[in-house]
Amino acid sequence: MSDKKPHSHSHEKTVNPLEQRVRDLEAVLTQKGFIEPAAIDALIDTYESKIGPRNGALVVARAWMDADFRRRLMRDATAAIATLGFTGRQGEHMVAVENTPDLHNLVVCTLCSCYPWAVLGLPPTWYKSAPYRSRAVKDPRGVLHDFGVHLPQSTRIRVWDSTAEVRYLVIPRRPANSEHMDEEQLAALVTRDSMIGVGLPRPVPP
Amino acid sequence: MNYISYADLGGREERRVITPEPENEVFHEPWEPRVFGLVLAMNAVGLWNLDMNRSARETLPDYLQLSYYEIWLAALEKNLWRSGALTDGAAPPRVLHACAVAAVLAQGSPYSREPTRPALFDVGQAVRTRAEPCGHHTRLPAYARGKVGLIQRIHGVHVFADSNAQGLGESPQWLYNVTFDGSELWEDAAHSVSIDAWEPYLSAA
């Protein structure tokens, strides 16, 4: 900032220029009747506390436990996921892709940041960043290394670039020795990263 | 027409490592949630569509220098300016009210449309993607131009982003998942890559 003069109200916090720009824009849009600030609050609250990767974890846990659900999920993921109550924005056209011992799936959006909001919430920073978007389609094994994931060379990797309005959810492999676990315990093993394909589920605690 | 997207990053030279992030980190600056909410609320007003919005973002000349929500903010300002929304007397076509937020989000905006003609391609068929760049918003990534792949899935008929982004209507087209051997895209690549591609991007190979 060019103005170095000490501010007469030194107890006031300096407002970040971006913060000010956003406040001004919100004030204008409110005054012109385009937005209702309470709706903004509701949108933020939804993605901060209601819609997030625990939705997807429940889908995965159900698929691990319930063979009939798994079949329906693989055939029509949008409809199967809707039966768990997860529908709508950025989940209108879902496809589930299943990891096997021979095949590992990884999801990216090289053109922007398309992501299955209805089951995973808003994407993490790295998912939207240039390093992930450029490298995932060209060197997925290198990307997996950044996440500490090392797959056998015999495992084929398929990368799904989300270039239209179809959203992909990876169904990771069920961890070994999890036969005794119930749905809630299984869901707790499912990480967000494992449903994007850059991670693996947590192992069963000894 | 000189259309430049700064967002088409797939396969670009990139050496930076990726930094993982905990699951509960949704926003990182106090102003980010407000931008997020403003953009969603303004999208609901209906002055522009999803594809126009993507186009507004990807053509920001400083796209690669901006943070994610700075991109959202700059594109919102651009959309507002372009649409003339803030001109005196302009009234919003619709307003998103707080009481409607949950229902609107749960409903979403499906992009599928009823087919009016049969699909040109079948699952398993070899197709070649369009090789030429085009002078408008498109969803065929540069790395996948002029490449041969196999139809993996038929998604149905979807709103055609290229047309919708230009304000030329939805022009729904068959949408396919096309899978490429990595070696078709990059030397020595052992993995495979799938994209979703509308019929006008494809020809029989």
mmCIF file of C-alpha atoms in Angstrom:
data_model
loop_
_atom_site.group_PDB
_atom_site.id
_atom_site.type_symbol
_atom_site.label_atom_id
_atom_site.label_comp_id
_atom_site.label_asym_id
_atom_site.label_seq_id
_atom_site.Cartn_x
_atom_site.Cartn_y
_atom_site.Cartn_z
ATOM 1 C CA MET A 1 0.000 0.000 0.000
ATOM 2 C CA SER A 2 1.286 3.471 -0.884
ATOM 3 C CA ASP A 3 -0.337 5.235 2.059
ATOM 4 C CA LYS A 4 2.153 4.791 4.900
ATOM 5 C CA LYS A 5 0.657 7.436 7.184
ATOM 6 C CA PRO A 6 -0.326 6.059 10.553
ATOM 7 C CA HIS A 7 -4.063 5.640 10.699
ATOM 8 C CA SER A 8 -5.818 7.899 13.152
ATOM 9 C CA HIS A 9 -7.854 4.974 14.457
ATOM 10 C CA SER A 10 -4.975 2.594 15.030
ATOM 11 C CA HIS A 11 -7.222 0.095 16.821
ATOM 12 C CA GLU A 12 -9.185 -0.556 13.616
ATOM 13 C CA LYS A 13 -8.172 -3.608 11.645
ATOM 14 C CA THR A 14 -7.124 -2.918 8.080
ATOM 15 C CA VAL A 15 -9.619 -4.448 5.691
ATOM 16 C CA ASN A 16 -8.126 -6.761 3.120
ATOM 17 C CA PRO A 17 -8.762 -5.231 -0.347
ATOM 18 C CA LEU A 18 -10.394 -8.459 -1.553
ATOM 19 C CA GLU A 19 -12.620 -8.524 1.492
ATOM 20 C CA GLN A 20 -13.652 -4.927 0.769
ATOM 21 C CA ARG A 21 -14.320 -5.709 -2.891
ATOM 22 C CA VAL A 22 -16.568 -8.621 -1.933
ATOM 23 C CA ARG A 23 -18.422 -6.573 0.694
ATOM 24 C CA ASP A 24 -19.023 -3.764 -1.795
ATOM 25 C CA LEU A 25 -20.284 -6.177 -4.428
ATOM 26 C CA GLU A 26 -22.624 -7.884 -1.978
ATOM 27 C CA ALA A 27 -23.937 -4.488 -0.843
ATOM 28 C CA VAL A 28 -24.683 -3.377 -4.414
ATOM 29 C CA LEU A 29 -26.351 -6.674 -5.359
ATOM 30 C CA THR A 30 -28.449 -6.595 -2.197
ATOM 31 C CA GLN A 31 -29.463 -2.986 -2.735
ATOM 32 C CA LYS A 32 -30.467 -3.732 -6.350
ATOM 33 C CA GLY A 33 -32.567 -6.675 -5.204
ATOM 34 C CA PHE A 34 -30.558 -9.427 -6.933
ATOM 35 C CA ILE A 35 -29.622 -11.312 -3.811
ATOM 36 C CA GLU A 36 -30.866 -11.968 -0.323
ATOM 37 C CA PRO A 37 -27.923 -12.067 2.130
ATOM 38 C CA ALA A 38 -29.700 -14.731 4.199
ATOM 39 C CA ALA A 39 -29.633 -16.982 1.123
ATOM 40 C CA ILE A 40 -25.845 -16.512 0.933
ATOM 41 C CA ASP A 41 -25.608 -17.543 4.587
ATOM 42 C CA ALA A 42 -27.720 -20.633 3.867
ATOM 43 C CA LEU A 43 -25.570 -21.601 0.855
ATOM 44 C CA ILE A 44 -22.376 -21.299 2.883
ATOM 45 C CA ASP A 45 -23.820 -23.237 5.809
ATOM 46 C CA THR A 46 -24.941 -26.027 3.482
ATOM 47 C CA TYR A 47 -21.429 -26.688 2.171
ATOM 48 C CA GLU A 48 -19.670 -25.997 5.461
ATOM 49 C CA SER A 49 -21.793 -28.289 7.580
ATOM 50 C CA LYS A 50 -24.339 -30.334 5.607
ATOM 51 C CA ILE A 51 -22.991 -31.542 2.265
ATOM 52 C CA GLY A 52 -19.519 -33.065 2.356
ATOM 53 C CA PRO A 53 -17.496 -36.238 1.869
ATOM 54 C CA ARG A 54 -19.325 -38.088 4.667
ATOM 55 C CA ASN A 55 -22.196 -38.400 2.152
ATOM 56 C CA GLY A 56 -19.950 -40.223 -0.287
ATOM 57 C CA ALA A 57 -18.448 -42.339 2.507
ATOM 58 C CA LEU A 58 -21.929 -43.637 3.281
ATOM 59 C CA VAL A 59 -22.468 -44.514 -0.394
ATOM 60 C CA VAL A 60 -19.211 -46.473 -0.426
ATOM 61 C CA ALA A 61 -19.925 -48.251 2.873
ATOM 62 C CA ARG A 62 -23.384 -49.245 1.613
ATOM 63 C CA ALA A 63 -21.856 -50.569 -1.612
ATOM 64 C CA TRP A 64 -19.385 -52.643 0.399
ATOM 65 C CA MET A 65 -22.123 -54.124 2.589
ATOM 66 C CA ASP A 66 -25.065 -54.496 0.268
ATOM 67 C CA ALA A 67 -24.543 -56.402 -2.993
ATOM 68 C CA ASP A 68 -27.890 -55.309 -4.388
ATOM 69 C CA PHE A 69 -27.119 -51.624 -3.714
ATOM 70 C CA ARG A 70 -23.716 -52.078 -5.310
ATOM 71 C CA ARG A 71 -25.311 -53.496 -8.480
ATOM 72 C CA ARG A 72 -27.757 -50.600 -8.663
ATOM 73 C CA LEU A 73 -24.933 -48.135 -8.018
ATOM 74 C CA MET A 74 -22.857 -49.498 -10.875
ATOM 75 C CA ARG A 75 -25.847 -49.530 -13.234
ATOM 76 C CA ASP A 76 -27.354 -46.114 -12.383
ATOM 77 C CA ALA A 77 -25.363 -44.258 -9.752
ATOM 78 C CA THR A 78 -27.591 -41.155 -9.748
ATOM 79 C CA ALA A 79 -30.667 -43.205 -8.847
ATOM 80 C CA ALA A 80 -28.872 -45.431 -6.327
ATOM 81 C CA ILE A 81 -27.289 -42.445 -4.550
ATOM 82 C CA ALA A 82 -30.655 -40.654 -4.487
ATOM 83 C CA THR A 83 -32.081 -43.523 -2.395
ATOM 84 C CA LEU A 84 -29.653 -42.416 0.361
ATOM 85 C CA GLY A 85 -30.993 -38.869 0.079
ATOM 86 C CA PHE A 86 -28.073 -37.325 -1.822
ATOM 87 C CA THR A 87 -29.254 -35.517 -4.930
ATOM 88 C CA GLY A 88 -28.978 -32.269 -6.774
ATOM 89 C CA ARG A 89 -26.384 -29.715 -7.600
ATOM 90 C CA GLN A 90 -23.186 -31.134 -9.155
ATOM 91 C CA GLY A 91 -24.533 -34.646 -8.644
ATOM 92 C CA GLU A 92 -27.236 -34.654 -11.310
ATOM 93 C CA HIS A 93 -25.441 -37.224 -13.480
ATOM 94 C CA MET A 94 -23.376 -39.585 -11.360
ATOM 95 C CA VAL A 95 -21.214 -42.510 -12.453
ATOM 96 C CA ALA A 96 -19.543 -44.818 -9.918
ATOM 97 C CA VAL A 97 -16.224 -46.377 -10.926
ATOM 98 C CA GLU A 98 -14.966 -49.294 -8.927
ATOM 99 C CA ASN A 99 -11.377 -50.104 -7.982
ATOM 100 C CA THR A 100 -10.287 -53.731 -8.266
ATOM 101 C CA PRO A 101 -6.946 -55.464 -7.651
ATOM 102 C CA ASP A 102 -6.180 -54.872 -11.361
ATOM 103 C CA LEU A 103 -7.641 -51.422 -11.915
ATOM 104 C CA HIS A 104 -7.331 -48.131 -10.032
ATOM 105 C CA ASN A 105 -9.508 -45.142 -10.949
ATOM 106 C CA LEU A 106 -8.578 -41.494 -10.509
ATOM 107 C CA VAL A 107 -10.798 -38.467 -11.161
ATOM 108 C CA VAL A 108 -9.752 -35.007 -12.371
ATOM 109 C CA CYS A 109 -11.180 -32.007 -14.174
ATOM 110 C CA THR A 110 -8.409 -30.617 -16.360
ATOM 111 C CA LEU A 111 -10.572 -27.790 -17.752
ATOM 112 C CA CYS A 112 -11.906 -26.323 -14.497
ATOM 113 C CA SER A 113 -12.876 -27.950 -11.201
ATOM 114 C CA CYS A 114 -15.869 -30.228 -11.867
ATOM 115 C CA TYR A 115 -16.457 -32.346 -8.775
ATOM 116 C CA PRO A 116 -19.363 -34.392 -7.375
ATOM 117 C CA TRP A 117 -20.613 -31.864 -4.806
ATOM 118 C CA ALA A 118 -23.674 -33.902 -3.806
ATOM 119 C CA VAL A 119 -21.506 -36.707 -2.415
ATOM 120 C CA LEU A 120 -18.129 -35.035 -1.705
ATOM 121 C CA GLY A 121 -18.992 -31.377 -1.007
ATOM 122 C CA LEU A 122 -16.656 -28.690 -2.339
ATOM 123 C CA PRO A 123 -13.317 -29.751 -3.831
ATOM 124 C CA PRO A 124 -10.025 -29.403 -1.925
ATOM 125 C CA THR A 125 -7.592 -26.704 -3.040
ATOM 126 C CA TRP A 126 -5.188 -29.123 -4.746
ATOM 127 C CA TYR A 127 -8.002 -30.561 -6.901
ATOM 128 C CA LYS A 128 -8.538 -27.079 -8.395
ATOM 129 C CA SER A 129 -4.834 -26.320 -8.755
ATOM 130 C CA ALA A 130 -2.662 -26.343 -11.871
ATOM 131 C CA PRO A 131 -0.255 -29.082 -10.656
ATOM 132 C CA TYR A 132 -3.026 -31.643 -10.152
ATOM 133 C CA ARG A 133 -4.978 -30.702 -13.266
ATOM 134 C CA SER A 134 -1.952 -30.805 -15.544
ATOM 135 C CA ARG A 135 -0.234 -33.880 -14.127
ATOM 136 C CA ALA A 136 -3.157 -36.240 -13.371
ATOM 137 C CA VAL A 137 -3.860 -37.144 -17.007
ATOM 138 C CA LYS A 138 -0.197 -37.468 -17.991
ATOM 139 C CA ASP A 139 1.488 -38.968 -14.950
ATOM 140 C CA PRO A 140 -1.092 -40.404 -12.542
ATOM 141 C CA ARG A 141 1.495 -42.564 -10.769
ATOM 142 C CA GLY A 142 3.582 -39.489 -10.027
ATOM 143 C CA VAL A 143 0.490 -37.758 -8.649
ATOM 144 C CA LEU A 144 -0.286 -40.782 -6.467
ATOM 145 C CA HIS A 145 3.273 -40.639 -5.120
ATOM 146 C CA ASP A 146 2.625 -37.076 -3.939
ATOM 147 C CA PHE A 147 -0.215 -38.512 -1.853
ATOM 148 C CA GLY A 148 1.961 -41.343 -0.554
ATOM 149 C CA VAL A 149 0.145 -43.975 -2.610
ATOM 150 C CA HIS A 150 2.295 -46.586 -4.341
ATOM 151 C CA LEU A 151 0.382 -49.116 -6.429
ATOM 152 C CA PRO A 152 1.892 -52.295 -7.870
ATOM 153 C CA GLN A 153 3.056 -51.870 -11.468
ATOM 154 C CA SER A 154 0.552 -54.586 -12.397
ATOM 155 C CA THR A 155 -2.375 -52.357 -11.383
ATOM 156 C CA ARG A 156 -3.708 -50.477 -14.395
ATOM 157 C CA ILE A 157 -4.693 -46.866 -13.866
ATOM 158 C CA ARG A 158 -7.635 -45.188 -15.528
ATOM 159 C CA VAL A 159 -8.017 -41.425 -15.277
ATOM 160 C CA TRP A 160 -11.486 -39.911 -15.665
ATOM 161 C CA ASP A 161 -11.355 -36.320 -16.921
ATOM 162 C CA SER A 162 -14.693 -34.698 -16.020
ATOM 163 C CA THR A 163 -15.191 -32.711 -19.211
ATOM 164 C CA ALA A 164 -19.020 -32.572 -19.220
ATOM 165 C CA GLU A 165 -21.764 -32.598 -16.550
ATOM 166 C CA VAL A 166 -21.173 -36.231 -15.575
ATOM 167 C CA ARG A 167 -19.547 -36.587 -12.148
ATOM 168 C CA TYR A 168 -17.451 -39.575 -11.119
ATOM 169 C CA LEU A 169 -17.230 -41.219 -7.703
ATOM 170 C CA VAL A 170 -14.491 -43.761 -7.083
ATOM 171 C CA ILE A 171 -15.560 -46.815 -5.067
ATOM 172 C CA PRO A 172 -12.325 -47.870 -3.373
ATOM 173 C CA ARG A 173 -11.600 -51.466 -2.400
ATOM 174 C CA ARG A 174 -12.931 -52.630 0.928
ATOM 175 C CA PRO A 175 -10.080 -52.899 3.459
ATOM 176 C CA ALA A 176 -8.997 -56.336 4.547
ATOM 177 C CA ASN A 177 -10.383 -57.718 7.832
ATOM 178 C CA SER A 178 -13.399 -55.421 7.805
ATOM 179 C CA GLU A 179 -15.996 -58.213 7.615
ATOM 180 C CA HIS A 180 -17.182 -57.650 11.190
ATOM 181 C CA MET A 181 -17.739 -53.903 10.791
ATOM 182 C CA ASP A 182 -21.101 -52.196 10.479
ATOM 183 C CA GLU A 183 -21.960 -49.466 7.991
ATOM 184 C CA GLU A 184 -20.988 -46.597 10.259
ATOM 185 C CA GLN A 185 -17.628 -48.151 11.096
ATOM 186 C CA LEU A 186 -16.977 -48.860 7.425
ATOM 187 C CA ALA A 187 -17.897 -45.297 6.432
ATOM 188 C CA ALA A 188 -15.306 -44.029 8.925
ATOM 189 C CA LEU A 189 -12.616 -45.855 6.913
ATOM 190 C CA VAL A 190 -13.575 -44.089 3.690
ATOM 191 C CA THR A 191 -11.524 -40.944 3.104
ATOM 192 C CA ARG A 192 -12.436 -38.173 0.704
ATOM 193 C CA ASP A 193 -9.186 -38.748 -1.170
ATOM 194 C CA SER A 194 -10.028 -42.435 -1.668
ATOM 195 C CA MET A 195 -13.257 -41.401 -3.424
ATOM 196 C CA ILE A 196 -11.305 -39.136 -5.811
ATOM 197 C CA GLY A 197 -8.783 -41.912 -6.363
ATOM 198 C CA VAL A 198 -5.697 -40.221 -4.900
ATOM 199 C CA GLY A 199 -5.890 -42.163 -1.652
ATOM 200 C CA LEU A 200 -6.828 -45.518 -0.188
ATOM 201 C CA PRO A 201 -9.303 -46.184 2.633
ATOM 202 C CA ARG A 202 -7.910 -46.311 6.154
ATOM 203 C CA PRO A 203 -6.874 -49.786 7.285
ATOM 204 C CA VAL A 204 -8.967 -51.512 9.908
ATOM 205 C CA PRO A 205 -7.654 -50.568 13.364
ATOM 206 C CA PRO A 206 -5.981 -53.542 15.055
ATOM 207 C CA MET B 1 -12.350 -14.675 -33.604
ATOM 208 C CA ASN B 2 -9.553 -15.004 -31.129
ATOM 209 C CA TYR B 3 -10.751 -17.051 -28.174
ATOM 210 C CA ILE B 4 -8.127 -18.041 -25.624
ATOM 211 C CA SER B 5 -8.783 -20.319 -22.673
ATOM 212 C CA TYR B 6 -6.155 -20.165 -19.951
ATOM 213 C CA ALA B 7 -7.751 -23.088 -18.097
ATOM 214 C CA ASP B 8 -7.000 -26.025 -20.396
ATOM 215 C CA LEU B 9 -4.194 -27.477 -18.286
ATOM 216 C CA GLY B 10 -4.223 -31.229 -18.946
ATOM 217 C CA GLY B 11 -0.748 -32.551 -19.744
ATOM 218 C CA ARG B 12 0.997 -29.183 -19.495
ATOM 219 C CA GLU B 13 4.574 -29.080 -18.272
ATOM 220 C CA GLU B 14 4.295 -28.864 -14.511
ATOM 221 C CA ARG B 15 6.839 -29.745 -11.854
ATOM 222 C CA ARG B 16 5.169 -28.480 -8.714
ATOM 223 C CA VAL B 17 4.191 -31.113 -6.177
ATOM 224 C CA ILE B 18 0.638 -31.436 -4.958
ATOM 225 C CA THR B 19 -0.128 -30.541 -1.363
ATOM 226 C CA PRO B 20 -2.774 -32.745 0.261
ATOM 227 C CA GLU B 21 -5.357 -31.067 2.471
ATOM 228 C CA PRO B 22 -7.499 -32.228 5.426
ATOM 229 C CA GLU B 23 -11.141 -33.002 4.716
ATOM 230 C CA ASN B 24 -12.638 -30.319 6.916
ATOM 231 C CA GLU B 25 -10.883 -27.373 5.243
ATOM 232 C CA VAL B 26 -13.557 -25.876 3.033
ATOM 233 C CA PHE B 27 -12.566 -22.198 2.819
ATOM 234 C CA HIS B 28 -9.221 -20.557 3.555
ATOM 235 C CA GLU B 29 -9.896 -16.811 3.649
ATOM 236 C CA PRO B 30 -12.762 -15.044 5.383
ATOM 237 C CA TRP B 31 -14.020 -13.547 2.108
ATOM 238 C CA GLU B 32 -14.072 -16.869 0.209
ATOM 239 C CA PRO B 33 -17.401 -18.188 1.543
ATOM 240 C CA ARG B 34 -19.099 -14.874 0.665
ATOM 241 C CA VAL B 35 -17.807 -15.125 -2.935
ATOM 242 C CA PHE B 36 -18.954 -18.729 -3.107
ATOM 243 C CA GLY B 37 -22.440 -17.818 -1.896
ATOM 244 C CA LEU B 38 -22.675 -14.705 -4.090
ATOM 245 C CA VAL B 39 -21.770 -16.674 -7.202
ATOM 246 C CA LEU B 40 -24.275 -19.451 -6.514
ATOM 247 C CA ALA B 41 -27.007 -16.952 -5.695
ATOM 248 C CA MET B 42 -26.263 -14.884 -8.830
ATOM 249 C CA ASN B 43 -26.181 -18.011 -11.001
ATOM 250 C CA ALA B 44 -29.700 -18.741 -9.761
ATOM 251 C CA VAL B 45 -30.867 -15.308 -10.980
ATOM 252 C CA GLY B 46 -30.646 -16.635 -14.524
ATOM 253 C CA LEU B 47 -28.775 -13.861 -16.364
ATOM 254 C CA TRP B 48 -26.182 -16.361 -17.576
ATOM 255 C CA ASN B 49 -25.820 -20.136 -17.703
ATOM 256 C CA LEU B 50 -23.237 -22.551 -16.376
ATOM 257 C CA ASP B 51 -21.304 -22.690 -19.637
ATOM 258 C CA MET B 52 -21.203 -18.903 -20.053
ATOM 259 C CA ASN B 53 -19.871 -18.791 -16.513
ATOM 260 C CA ARG B 54 -17.104 -21.313 -17.296
ATOM 261 C CA SER B 55 -16.258 -19.334 -20.398
ATOM 262 C CA ALA B 56 -16.054 -16.102 -18.380
ATOM 263 C CA ARG B 57 -13.624 -17.760 -15.975
ATOM 264 C CA GLU B 58 -11.346 -19.533 -18.414
ATOM 265 C CA THR B 59 -10.808 -16.387 -20.514
ATOM 266 C CA LEU B 60 -9.572 -14.242 -17.617
ATOM 267 C CA PRO B 61 -6.076 -13.288 -18.832
ATOM 268 C CA ASP B 62 -4.648 -13.591 -15.295
ATOM 269 C CA TYR B 63 -6.401 -16.931 -14.672
ATOM 270 C CA LEU B 64 -3.187 -18.738 -13.721
ATOM 271 C CA GLN B 65 -2.133 -16.021 -11.291
ATOM 272 C CA LEU B 66 -5.446 -15.873 -9.430
ATOM 273 C CA SER B 67 -6.585 -18.070 -6.571
ATOM 274 C CA TYR B 68 -9.685 -20.169 -7.135
ATOM 275 C CA TYR B 69 -12.158 -17.825 -5.474
ATOM 276 C CA GLU B 70 -10.450 -14.788 -7.003
ATOM 277 C CA ILE B 71 -11.311 -16.410 -10.351
ATOM 278 C CA TRP B 72 -14.906 -16.833 -9.217
ATOM 279 C CA LEU B 73 -15.055 -13.191 -8.096
ATOM 280 C CA ALA B 74 -13.484 -11.775 -11.257
ATOM 281 C CA ALA B 75 -15.799 -13.837 -13.467
ATOM 282 C CA LEU B 76 -18.834 -12.742 -11.451
ATOM 283 C CA GLU B 77 -17.847 -9.097 -11.988
ATOM 284 C CA LYS B 78 -17.301 -9.791 -15.681
ATOM 285 C CA ASN B 79 -20.703 -11.516 -15.995
ATOM 286 C CA LEU B 80 -22.405 -8.634 -14.212
ATOM 287 C CA TRP B 81 -20.780 -6.107 -16.503
ATOM 288 C CA ARG B 82 -21.523 -8.113 -19.652
ATOM 289 C CA SER B 83 -25.131 -8.781 -18.774
ATOM 290 C CA GLY B 84 -25.808 -5.141 -17.914
ATOM 291 C CA ALA B 85 -27.357 -6.350 -14.672
ATOM 292 C CA LEU B 86 -26.304 -3.315 -12.689
ATOM 293 C CA THR B 87 -27.618 -0.768 -15.172
ATOM 294 C CA ASP B 88 -30.185 1.436 -13.450
ATOM 295 C CA GLY B 89 -33.661 -0.012 -13.492
ATOM 296 C CA ALA B 90 -32.670 -3.584 -14.386
ATOM 297 C CA ALA B 91 -34.719 -6.083 -12.382
ATOM 298 C CA PRO B 92 -33.575 -9.634 -11.609
ATOM 299 C CA PRO B 93 -35.561 -12.321 -13.444
ATOM 300 C CA ARG B 94 -35.467 -14.485 -10.306
ATOM 301 C CA VAL B 95 -34.124 -14.135 -6.784
ATOM 302 C CA LEU B 96 -32.896 -17.019 -4.646
ATOM 303 C CA HIS B 97 -34.522 -16.723 -1.243
ATOM 304 C CA ALA B 98 -33.031 -18.318 1.856
ATOM 305 C CA CYS B 99 -36.098 -20.511 2.345
ATOM 306 C CA ALA B 100 -35.641 -22.008 -1.148
ATOM 307 C CA VAL B 101 -31.908 -22.791 -0.903
ATOM 308 C CA ALA B 102 -32.211 -26.393 0.306
ATOM 309 C CA ALA B 103 -34.836 -27.287 -2.302
ATOM 310 C CA VAL B 104 -32.979 -25.596 -5.171
ATOM 311 C CA LEU B 105 -29.713 -27.382 -4.299
ATOM 312 C CA ALA B 106 -31.462 -30.746 -3.864
ATOM 313 C CA GLN B 107 -33.149 -30.346 -7.221
ATOM 314 C CA GLY B 108 -30.006 -29.358 -9.124
ATOM 315 C CA SER B 109 -30.086 -28.595 -12.852
ATOM 316 C CA PRO B 110 -30.016 -31.801 -14.878
ATOM 317 C CA TYR B 111 -28.289 -31.360 -18.238
ATOM 318 C CA SER B 112 -29.835 -34.427 -19.887
ATOM 319 C CA ARG B 113 -32.467 -33.917 -22.607
ATOM 320 C CA GLU B 114 -34.812 -36.195 -24.566
ATOM 321 C CA PRO B 115 -33.156 -37.721 -27.659
ATOM 322 C CA THR B 116 -34.587 -36.621 -30.990
ATOM 323 C CA ARG B 117 -32.430 -38.930 -33.120
ATOM 324 C CA PRO B 118 -30.431 -42.113 -32.587
ATOM 325 C CA ALA B 119 -26.829 -42.009 -31.382
ATOM 326 C CA LEU B 120 -24.265 -42.151 -34.208
ATOM 327 C CA PHE B 121 -21.789 -44.325 -32.309
ATOM 328 C CA ASP B 122 -21.964 -47.593 -30.371
ATOM 329 C CA VAL B 123 -20.084 -48.770 -27.315
ATOM 330 C CA GLY B 124 -16.738 -50.267 -28.399
ATOM 331 C CA GLN B 125 -16.563 -48.240 -31.612
ATOM 332 C CA ALA B 126 -13.327 -46.401 -32.479
ATOM 333 C CA VAL B 127 -13.693 -42.644 -32.888
ATOM 334 C CA ARG B 128 -11.335 -39.786 -33.670
ATOM 335 C CA THR B 129 -11.688 -36.479 -31.876
ATOM 336 C CA ARG B 130 -11.730 -33.162 -33.687
ATOM 337 C CA ALA B 131 -8.184 -31.993 -34.387
ATOM 338 C CA GLU B 132 -8.720 -28.284 -34.990
ATOM 339 C CA PRO B 133 -8.899 -25.775 -32.175
ATOM 340 C CA CYS B 134 -12.117 -23.752 -32.244
ATOM 341 C CA GLY B 135 -12.703 -20.067 -31.668
ATOM 342 C CA HIS B 136 -15.094 -20.446 -28.746
ATOM 343 C CA HIS B 137 -15.626 -22.211 -25.427
ATOM 344 C CA THR B 138 -15.290 -25.969 -25.808
ATOM 345 C CA ARG B 139 -14.908 -28.959 -23.510
ATOM 346 C CA LEU B 140 -12.574 -30.990 -25.681
ATOM 347 C CA PRO B 141 -9.206 -30.640 -23.916
ATOM 348 C CA ALA B 142 -6.225 -29.781 -26.121
ATOM 349 C CA TYR B 143 -4.384 -32.973 -25.120
ATOM 350 C CA ALA B 144 -7.261 -35.055 -26.537
ATOM 351 C CA ARG B 145 -7.582 -33.302 -29.903
ATOM 352 C CA GLY B 146 -7.160 -35.432 -33.043
ATOM 353 C CA LYS B 147 -6.819 -38.659 -31.024
ATOM 354 C CA VAL B 148 -8.348 -42.094 -31.514
ATOM 355 C CA GLY B 149 -10.239 -43.688 -28.640
ATOM 356 C CA LEU B 150 -13.040 -46.143 -27.973
ATOM 357 C CA ILE B 151 -16.596 -45.345 -26.984
ATOM 358 C CA GLN B 152 -16.789 -46.600 -23.427
ATOM 359 C CA ARG B 153 -20.276 -45.479 -22.459
ATOM 360 C CA ILE B 154 -23.208 -43.593 -23.900
ATOM 361 C CA HIS B 155 -24.382 -41.049 -21.324
ATOM 362 C CA GLY B 156 -27.473 -39.917 -23.244
ATOM 363 C CA VAL B 157 -28.288 -36.559 -24.793
ATOM 364 C CA HIS B 158 -26.935 -33.534 -22.912
ATOM 365 C CA VAL B 159 -26.931 -29.757 -23.354
ATOM 366 C CA PHE B 160 -24.034 -28.930 -25.679
ATOM 367 C CA ALA B 161 -21.583 -26.744 -23.781
ATOM 368 C CA ASP B 162 -20.066 -25.183 -26.919
ATOM 369 C CA SER B 163 -23.430 -23.816 -28.036
ATOM 370 C CA ASN B 164 -24.803 -22.959 -24.599
ATOM 371 C CA ALA B 165 -21.687 -20.965 -23.667
ATOM 372 C CA GLN B 166 -22.109 -18.737 -26.710
ATOM 373 C CA GLY B 167 -25.761 -18.035 -25.936
ATOM 374 C CA LEU B 168 -26.766 -20.019 -29.029
ATOM 375 C CA GLY B 169 -29.167 -22.300 -27.197
ATOM 376 C CA GLU B 170 -28.829 -25.727 -25.648
ATOM 377 C CA SER B 171 -28.505 -27.621 -28.953
ATOM 378 C CA PRO B 172 -28.550 -30.983 -27.081
ATOM 379 C CA GLN B 173 -26.178 -33.650 -28.455
ATOM 380 C CA TRP B 174 -25.324 -37.257 -27.664
ATOM 381 C CA LEU B 175 -22.652 -37.422 -25.006
ATOM 382 C CA TYR B 176 -20.181 -40.299 -24.837
ATOM 383 C CA ASN B 177 -17.398 -41.429 -22.591
ATOM 384 C CA VAL B 178 -14.345 -41.997 -24.804
ATOM 385 C CA THR B 179 -11.307 -43.874 -23.528
ATOM 386 C CA PHE B 180 -7.800 -43.395 -24.893
ATOM 387 C CA ASP B 181 -4.788 -45.580 -24.375
ATOM 388 C CA GLY B 182 -2.263 -43.396 -22.609
ATOM 389 C CA SER B 183 0.210 -44.091 -25.438
ATOM 390 C CA GLU B 184 -2.183 -42.411 -27.895
ATOM 391 C CA LEU B 185 -1.773 -39.234 -25.851
ATOM 392 C CA TRP B 186 1.778 -39.422 -24.498
ATOM 393 C CA GLU B 187 4.797 -41.494 -25.316
ATOM 394 C CA ASP B 188 5.285 -44.496 -23.020
ATOM 395 C CA ALA B 189 2.158 -43.810 -20.976
ATOM 396 C CA ALA B 190 0.814 -47.059 -19.534
ATOM 397 C CA HIS B 191 -2.462 -45.748 -18.100
ATOM 398 C CA SER B 192 -5.693 -44.891 -19.891
ATOM 399 C CA VAL B 193 -7.630 -41.630 -19.920
ATOM 400 C CA SER B 194 -11.370 -41.143 -20.376
ATOM 401 C CA ILE B 195 -13.096 -37.926 -21.370
ATOM 402 C CA ASP B 196 -16.744 -37.101 -21.899
ATOM 403 C CA ALA B 197 -17.237 -35.920 -25.477
ATOM 404 C CA TRP B 198 -20.294 -34.665 -27.334
ATOM 405 C CA GLU B 199 -21.035 -36.145 -30.743
ATOM 406 C CA PRO B 200 -19.903 -33.070 -32.731
ATOM 407 C CA TYR B 201 -16.373 -33.598 -31.326
ATOM 408 C CA LEU B 202 -16.205 -37.100 -32.849
ATOM 409 C CA SER B 203 -15.978 -38.879 -36.172
ATOM 410 C CA ALA B 204 -15.713 -42.606 -36.947
ATOM 411 C CA ALA B 205 -12.095 -43.808 -36.980
#
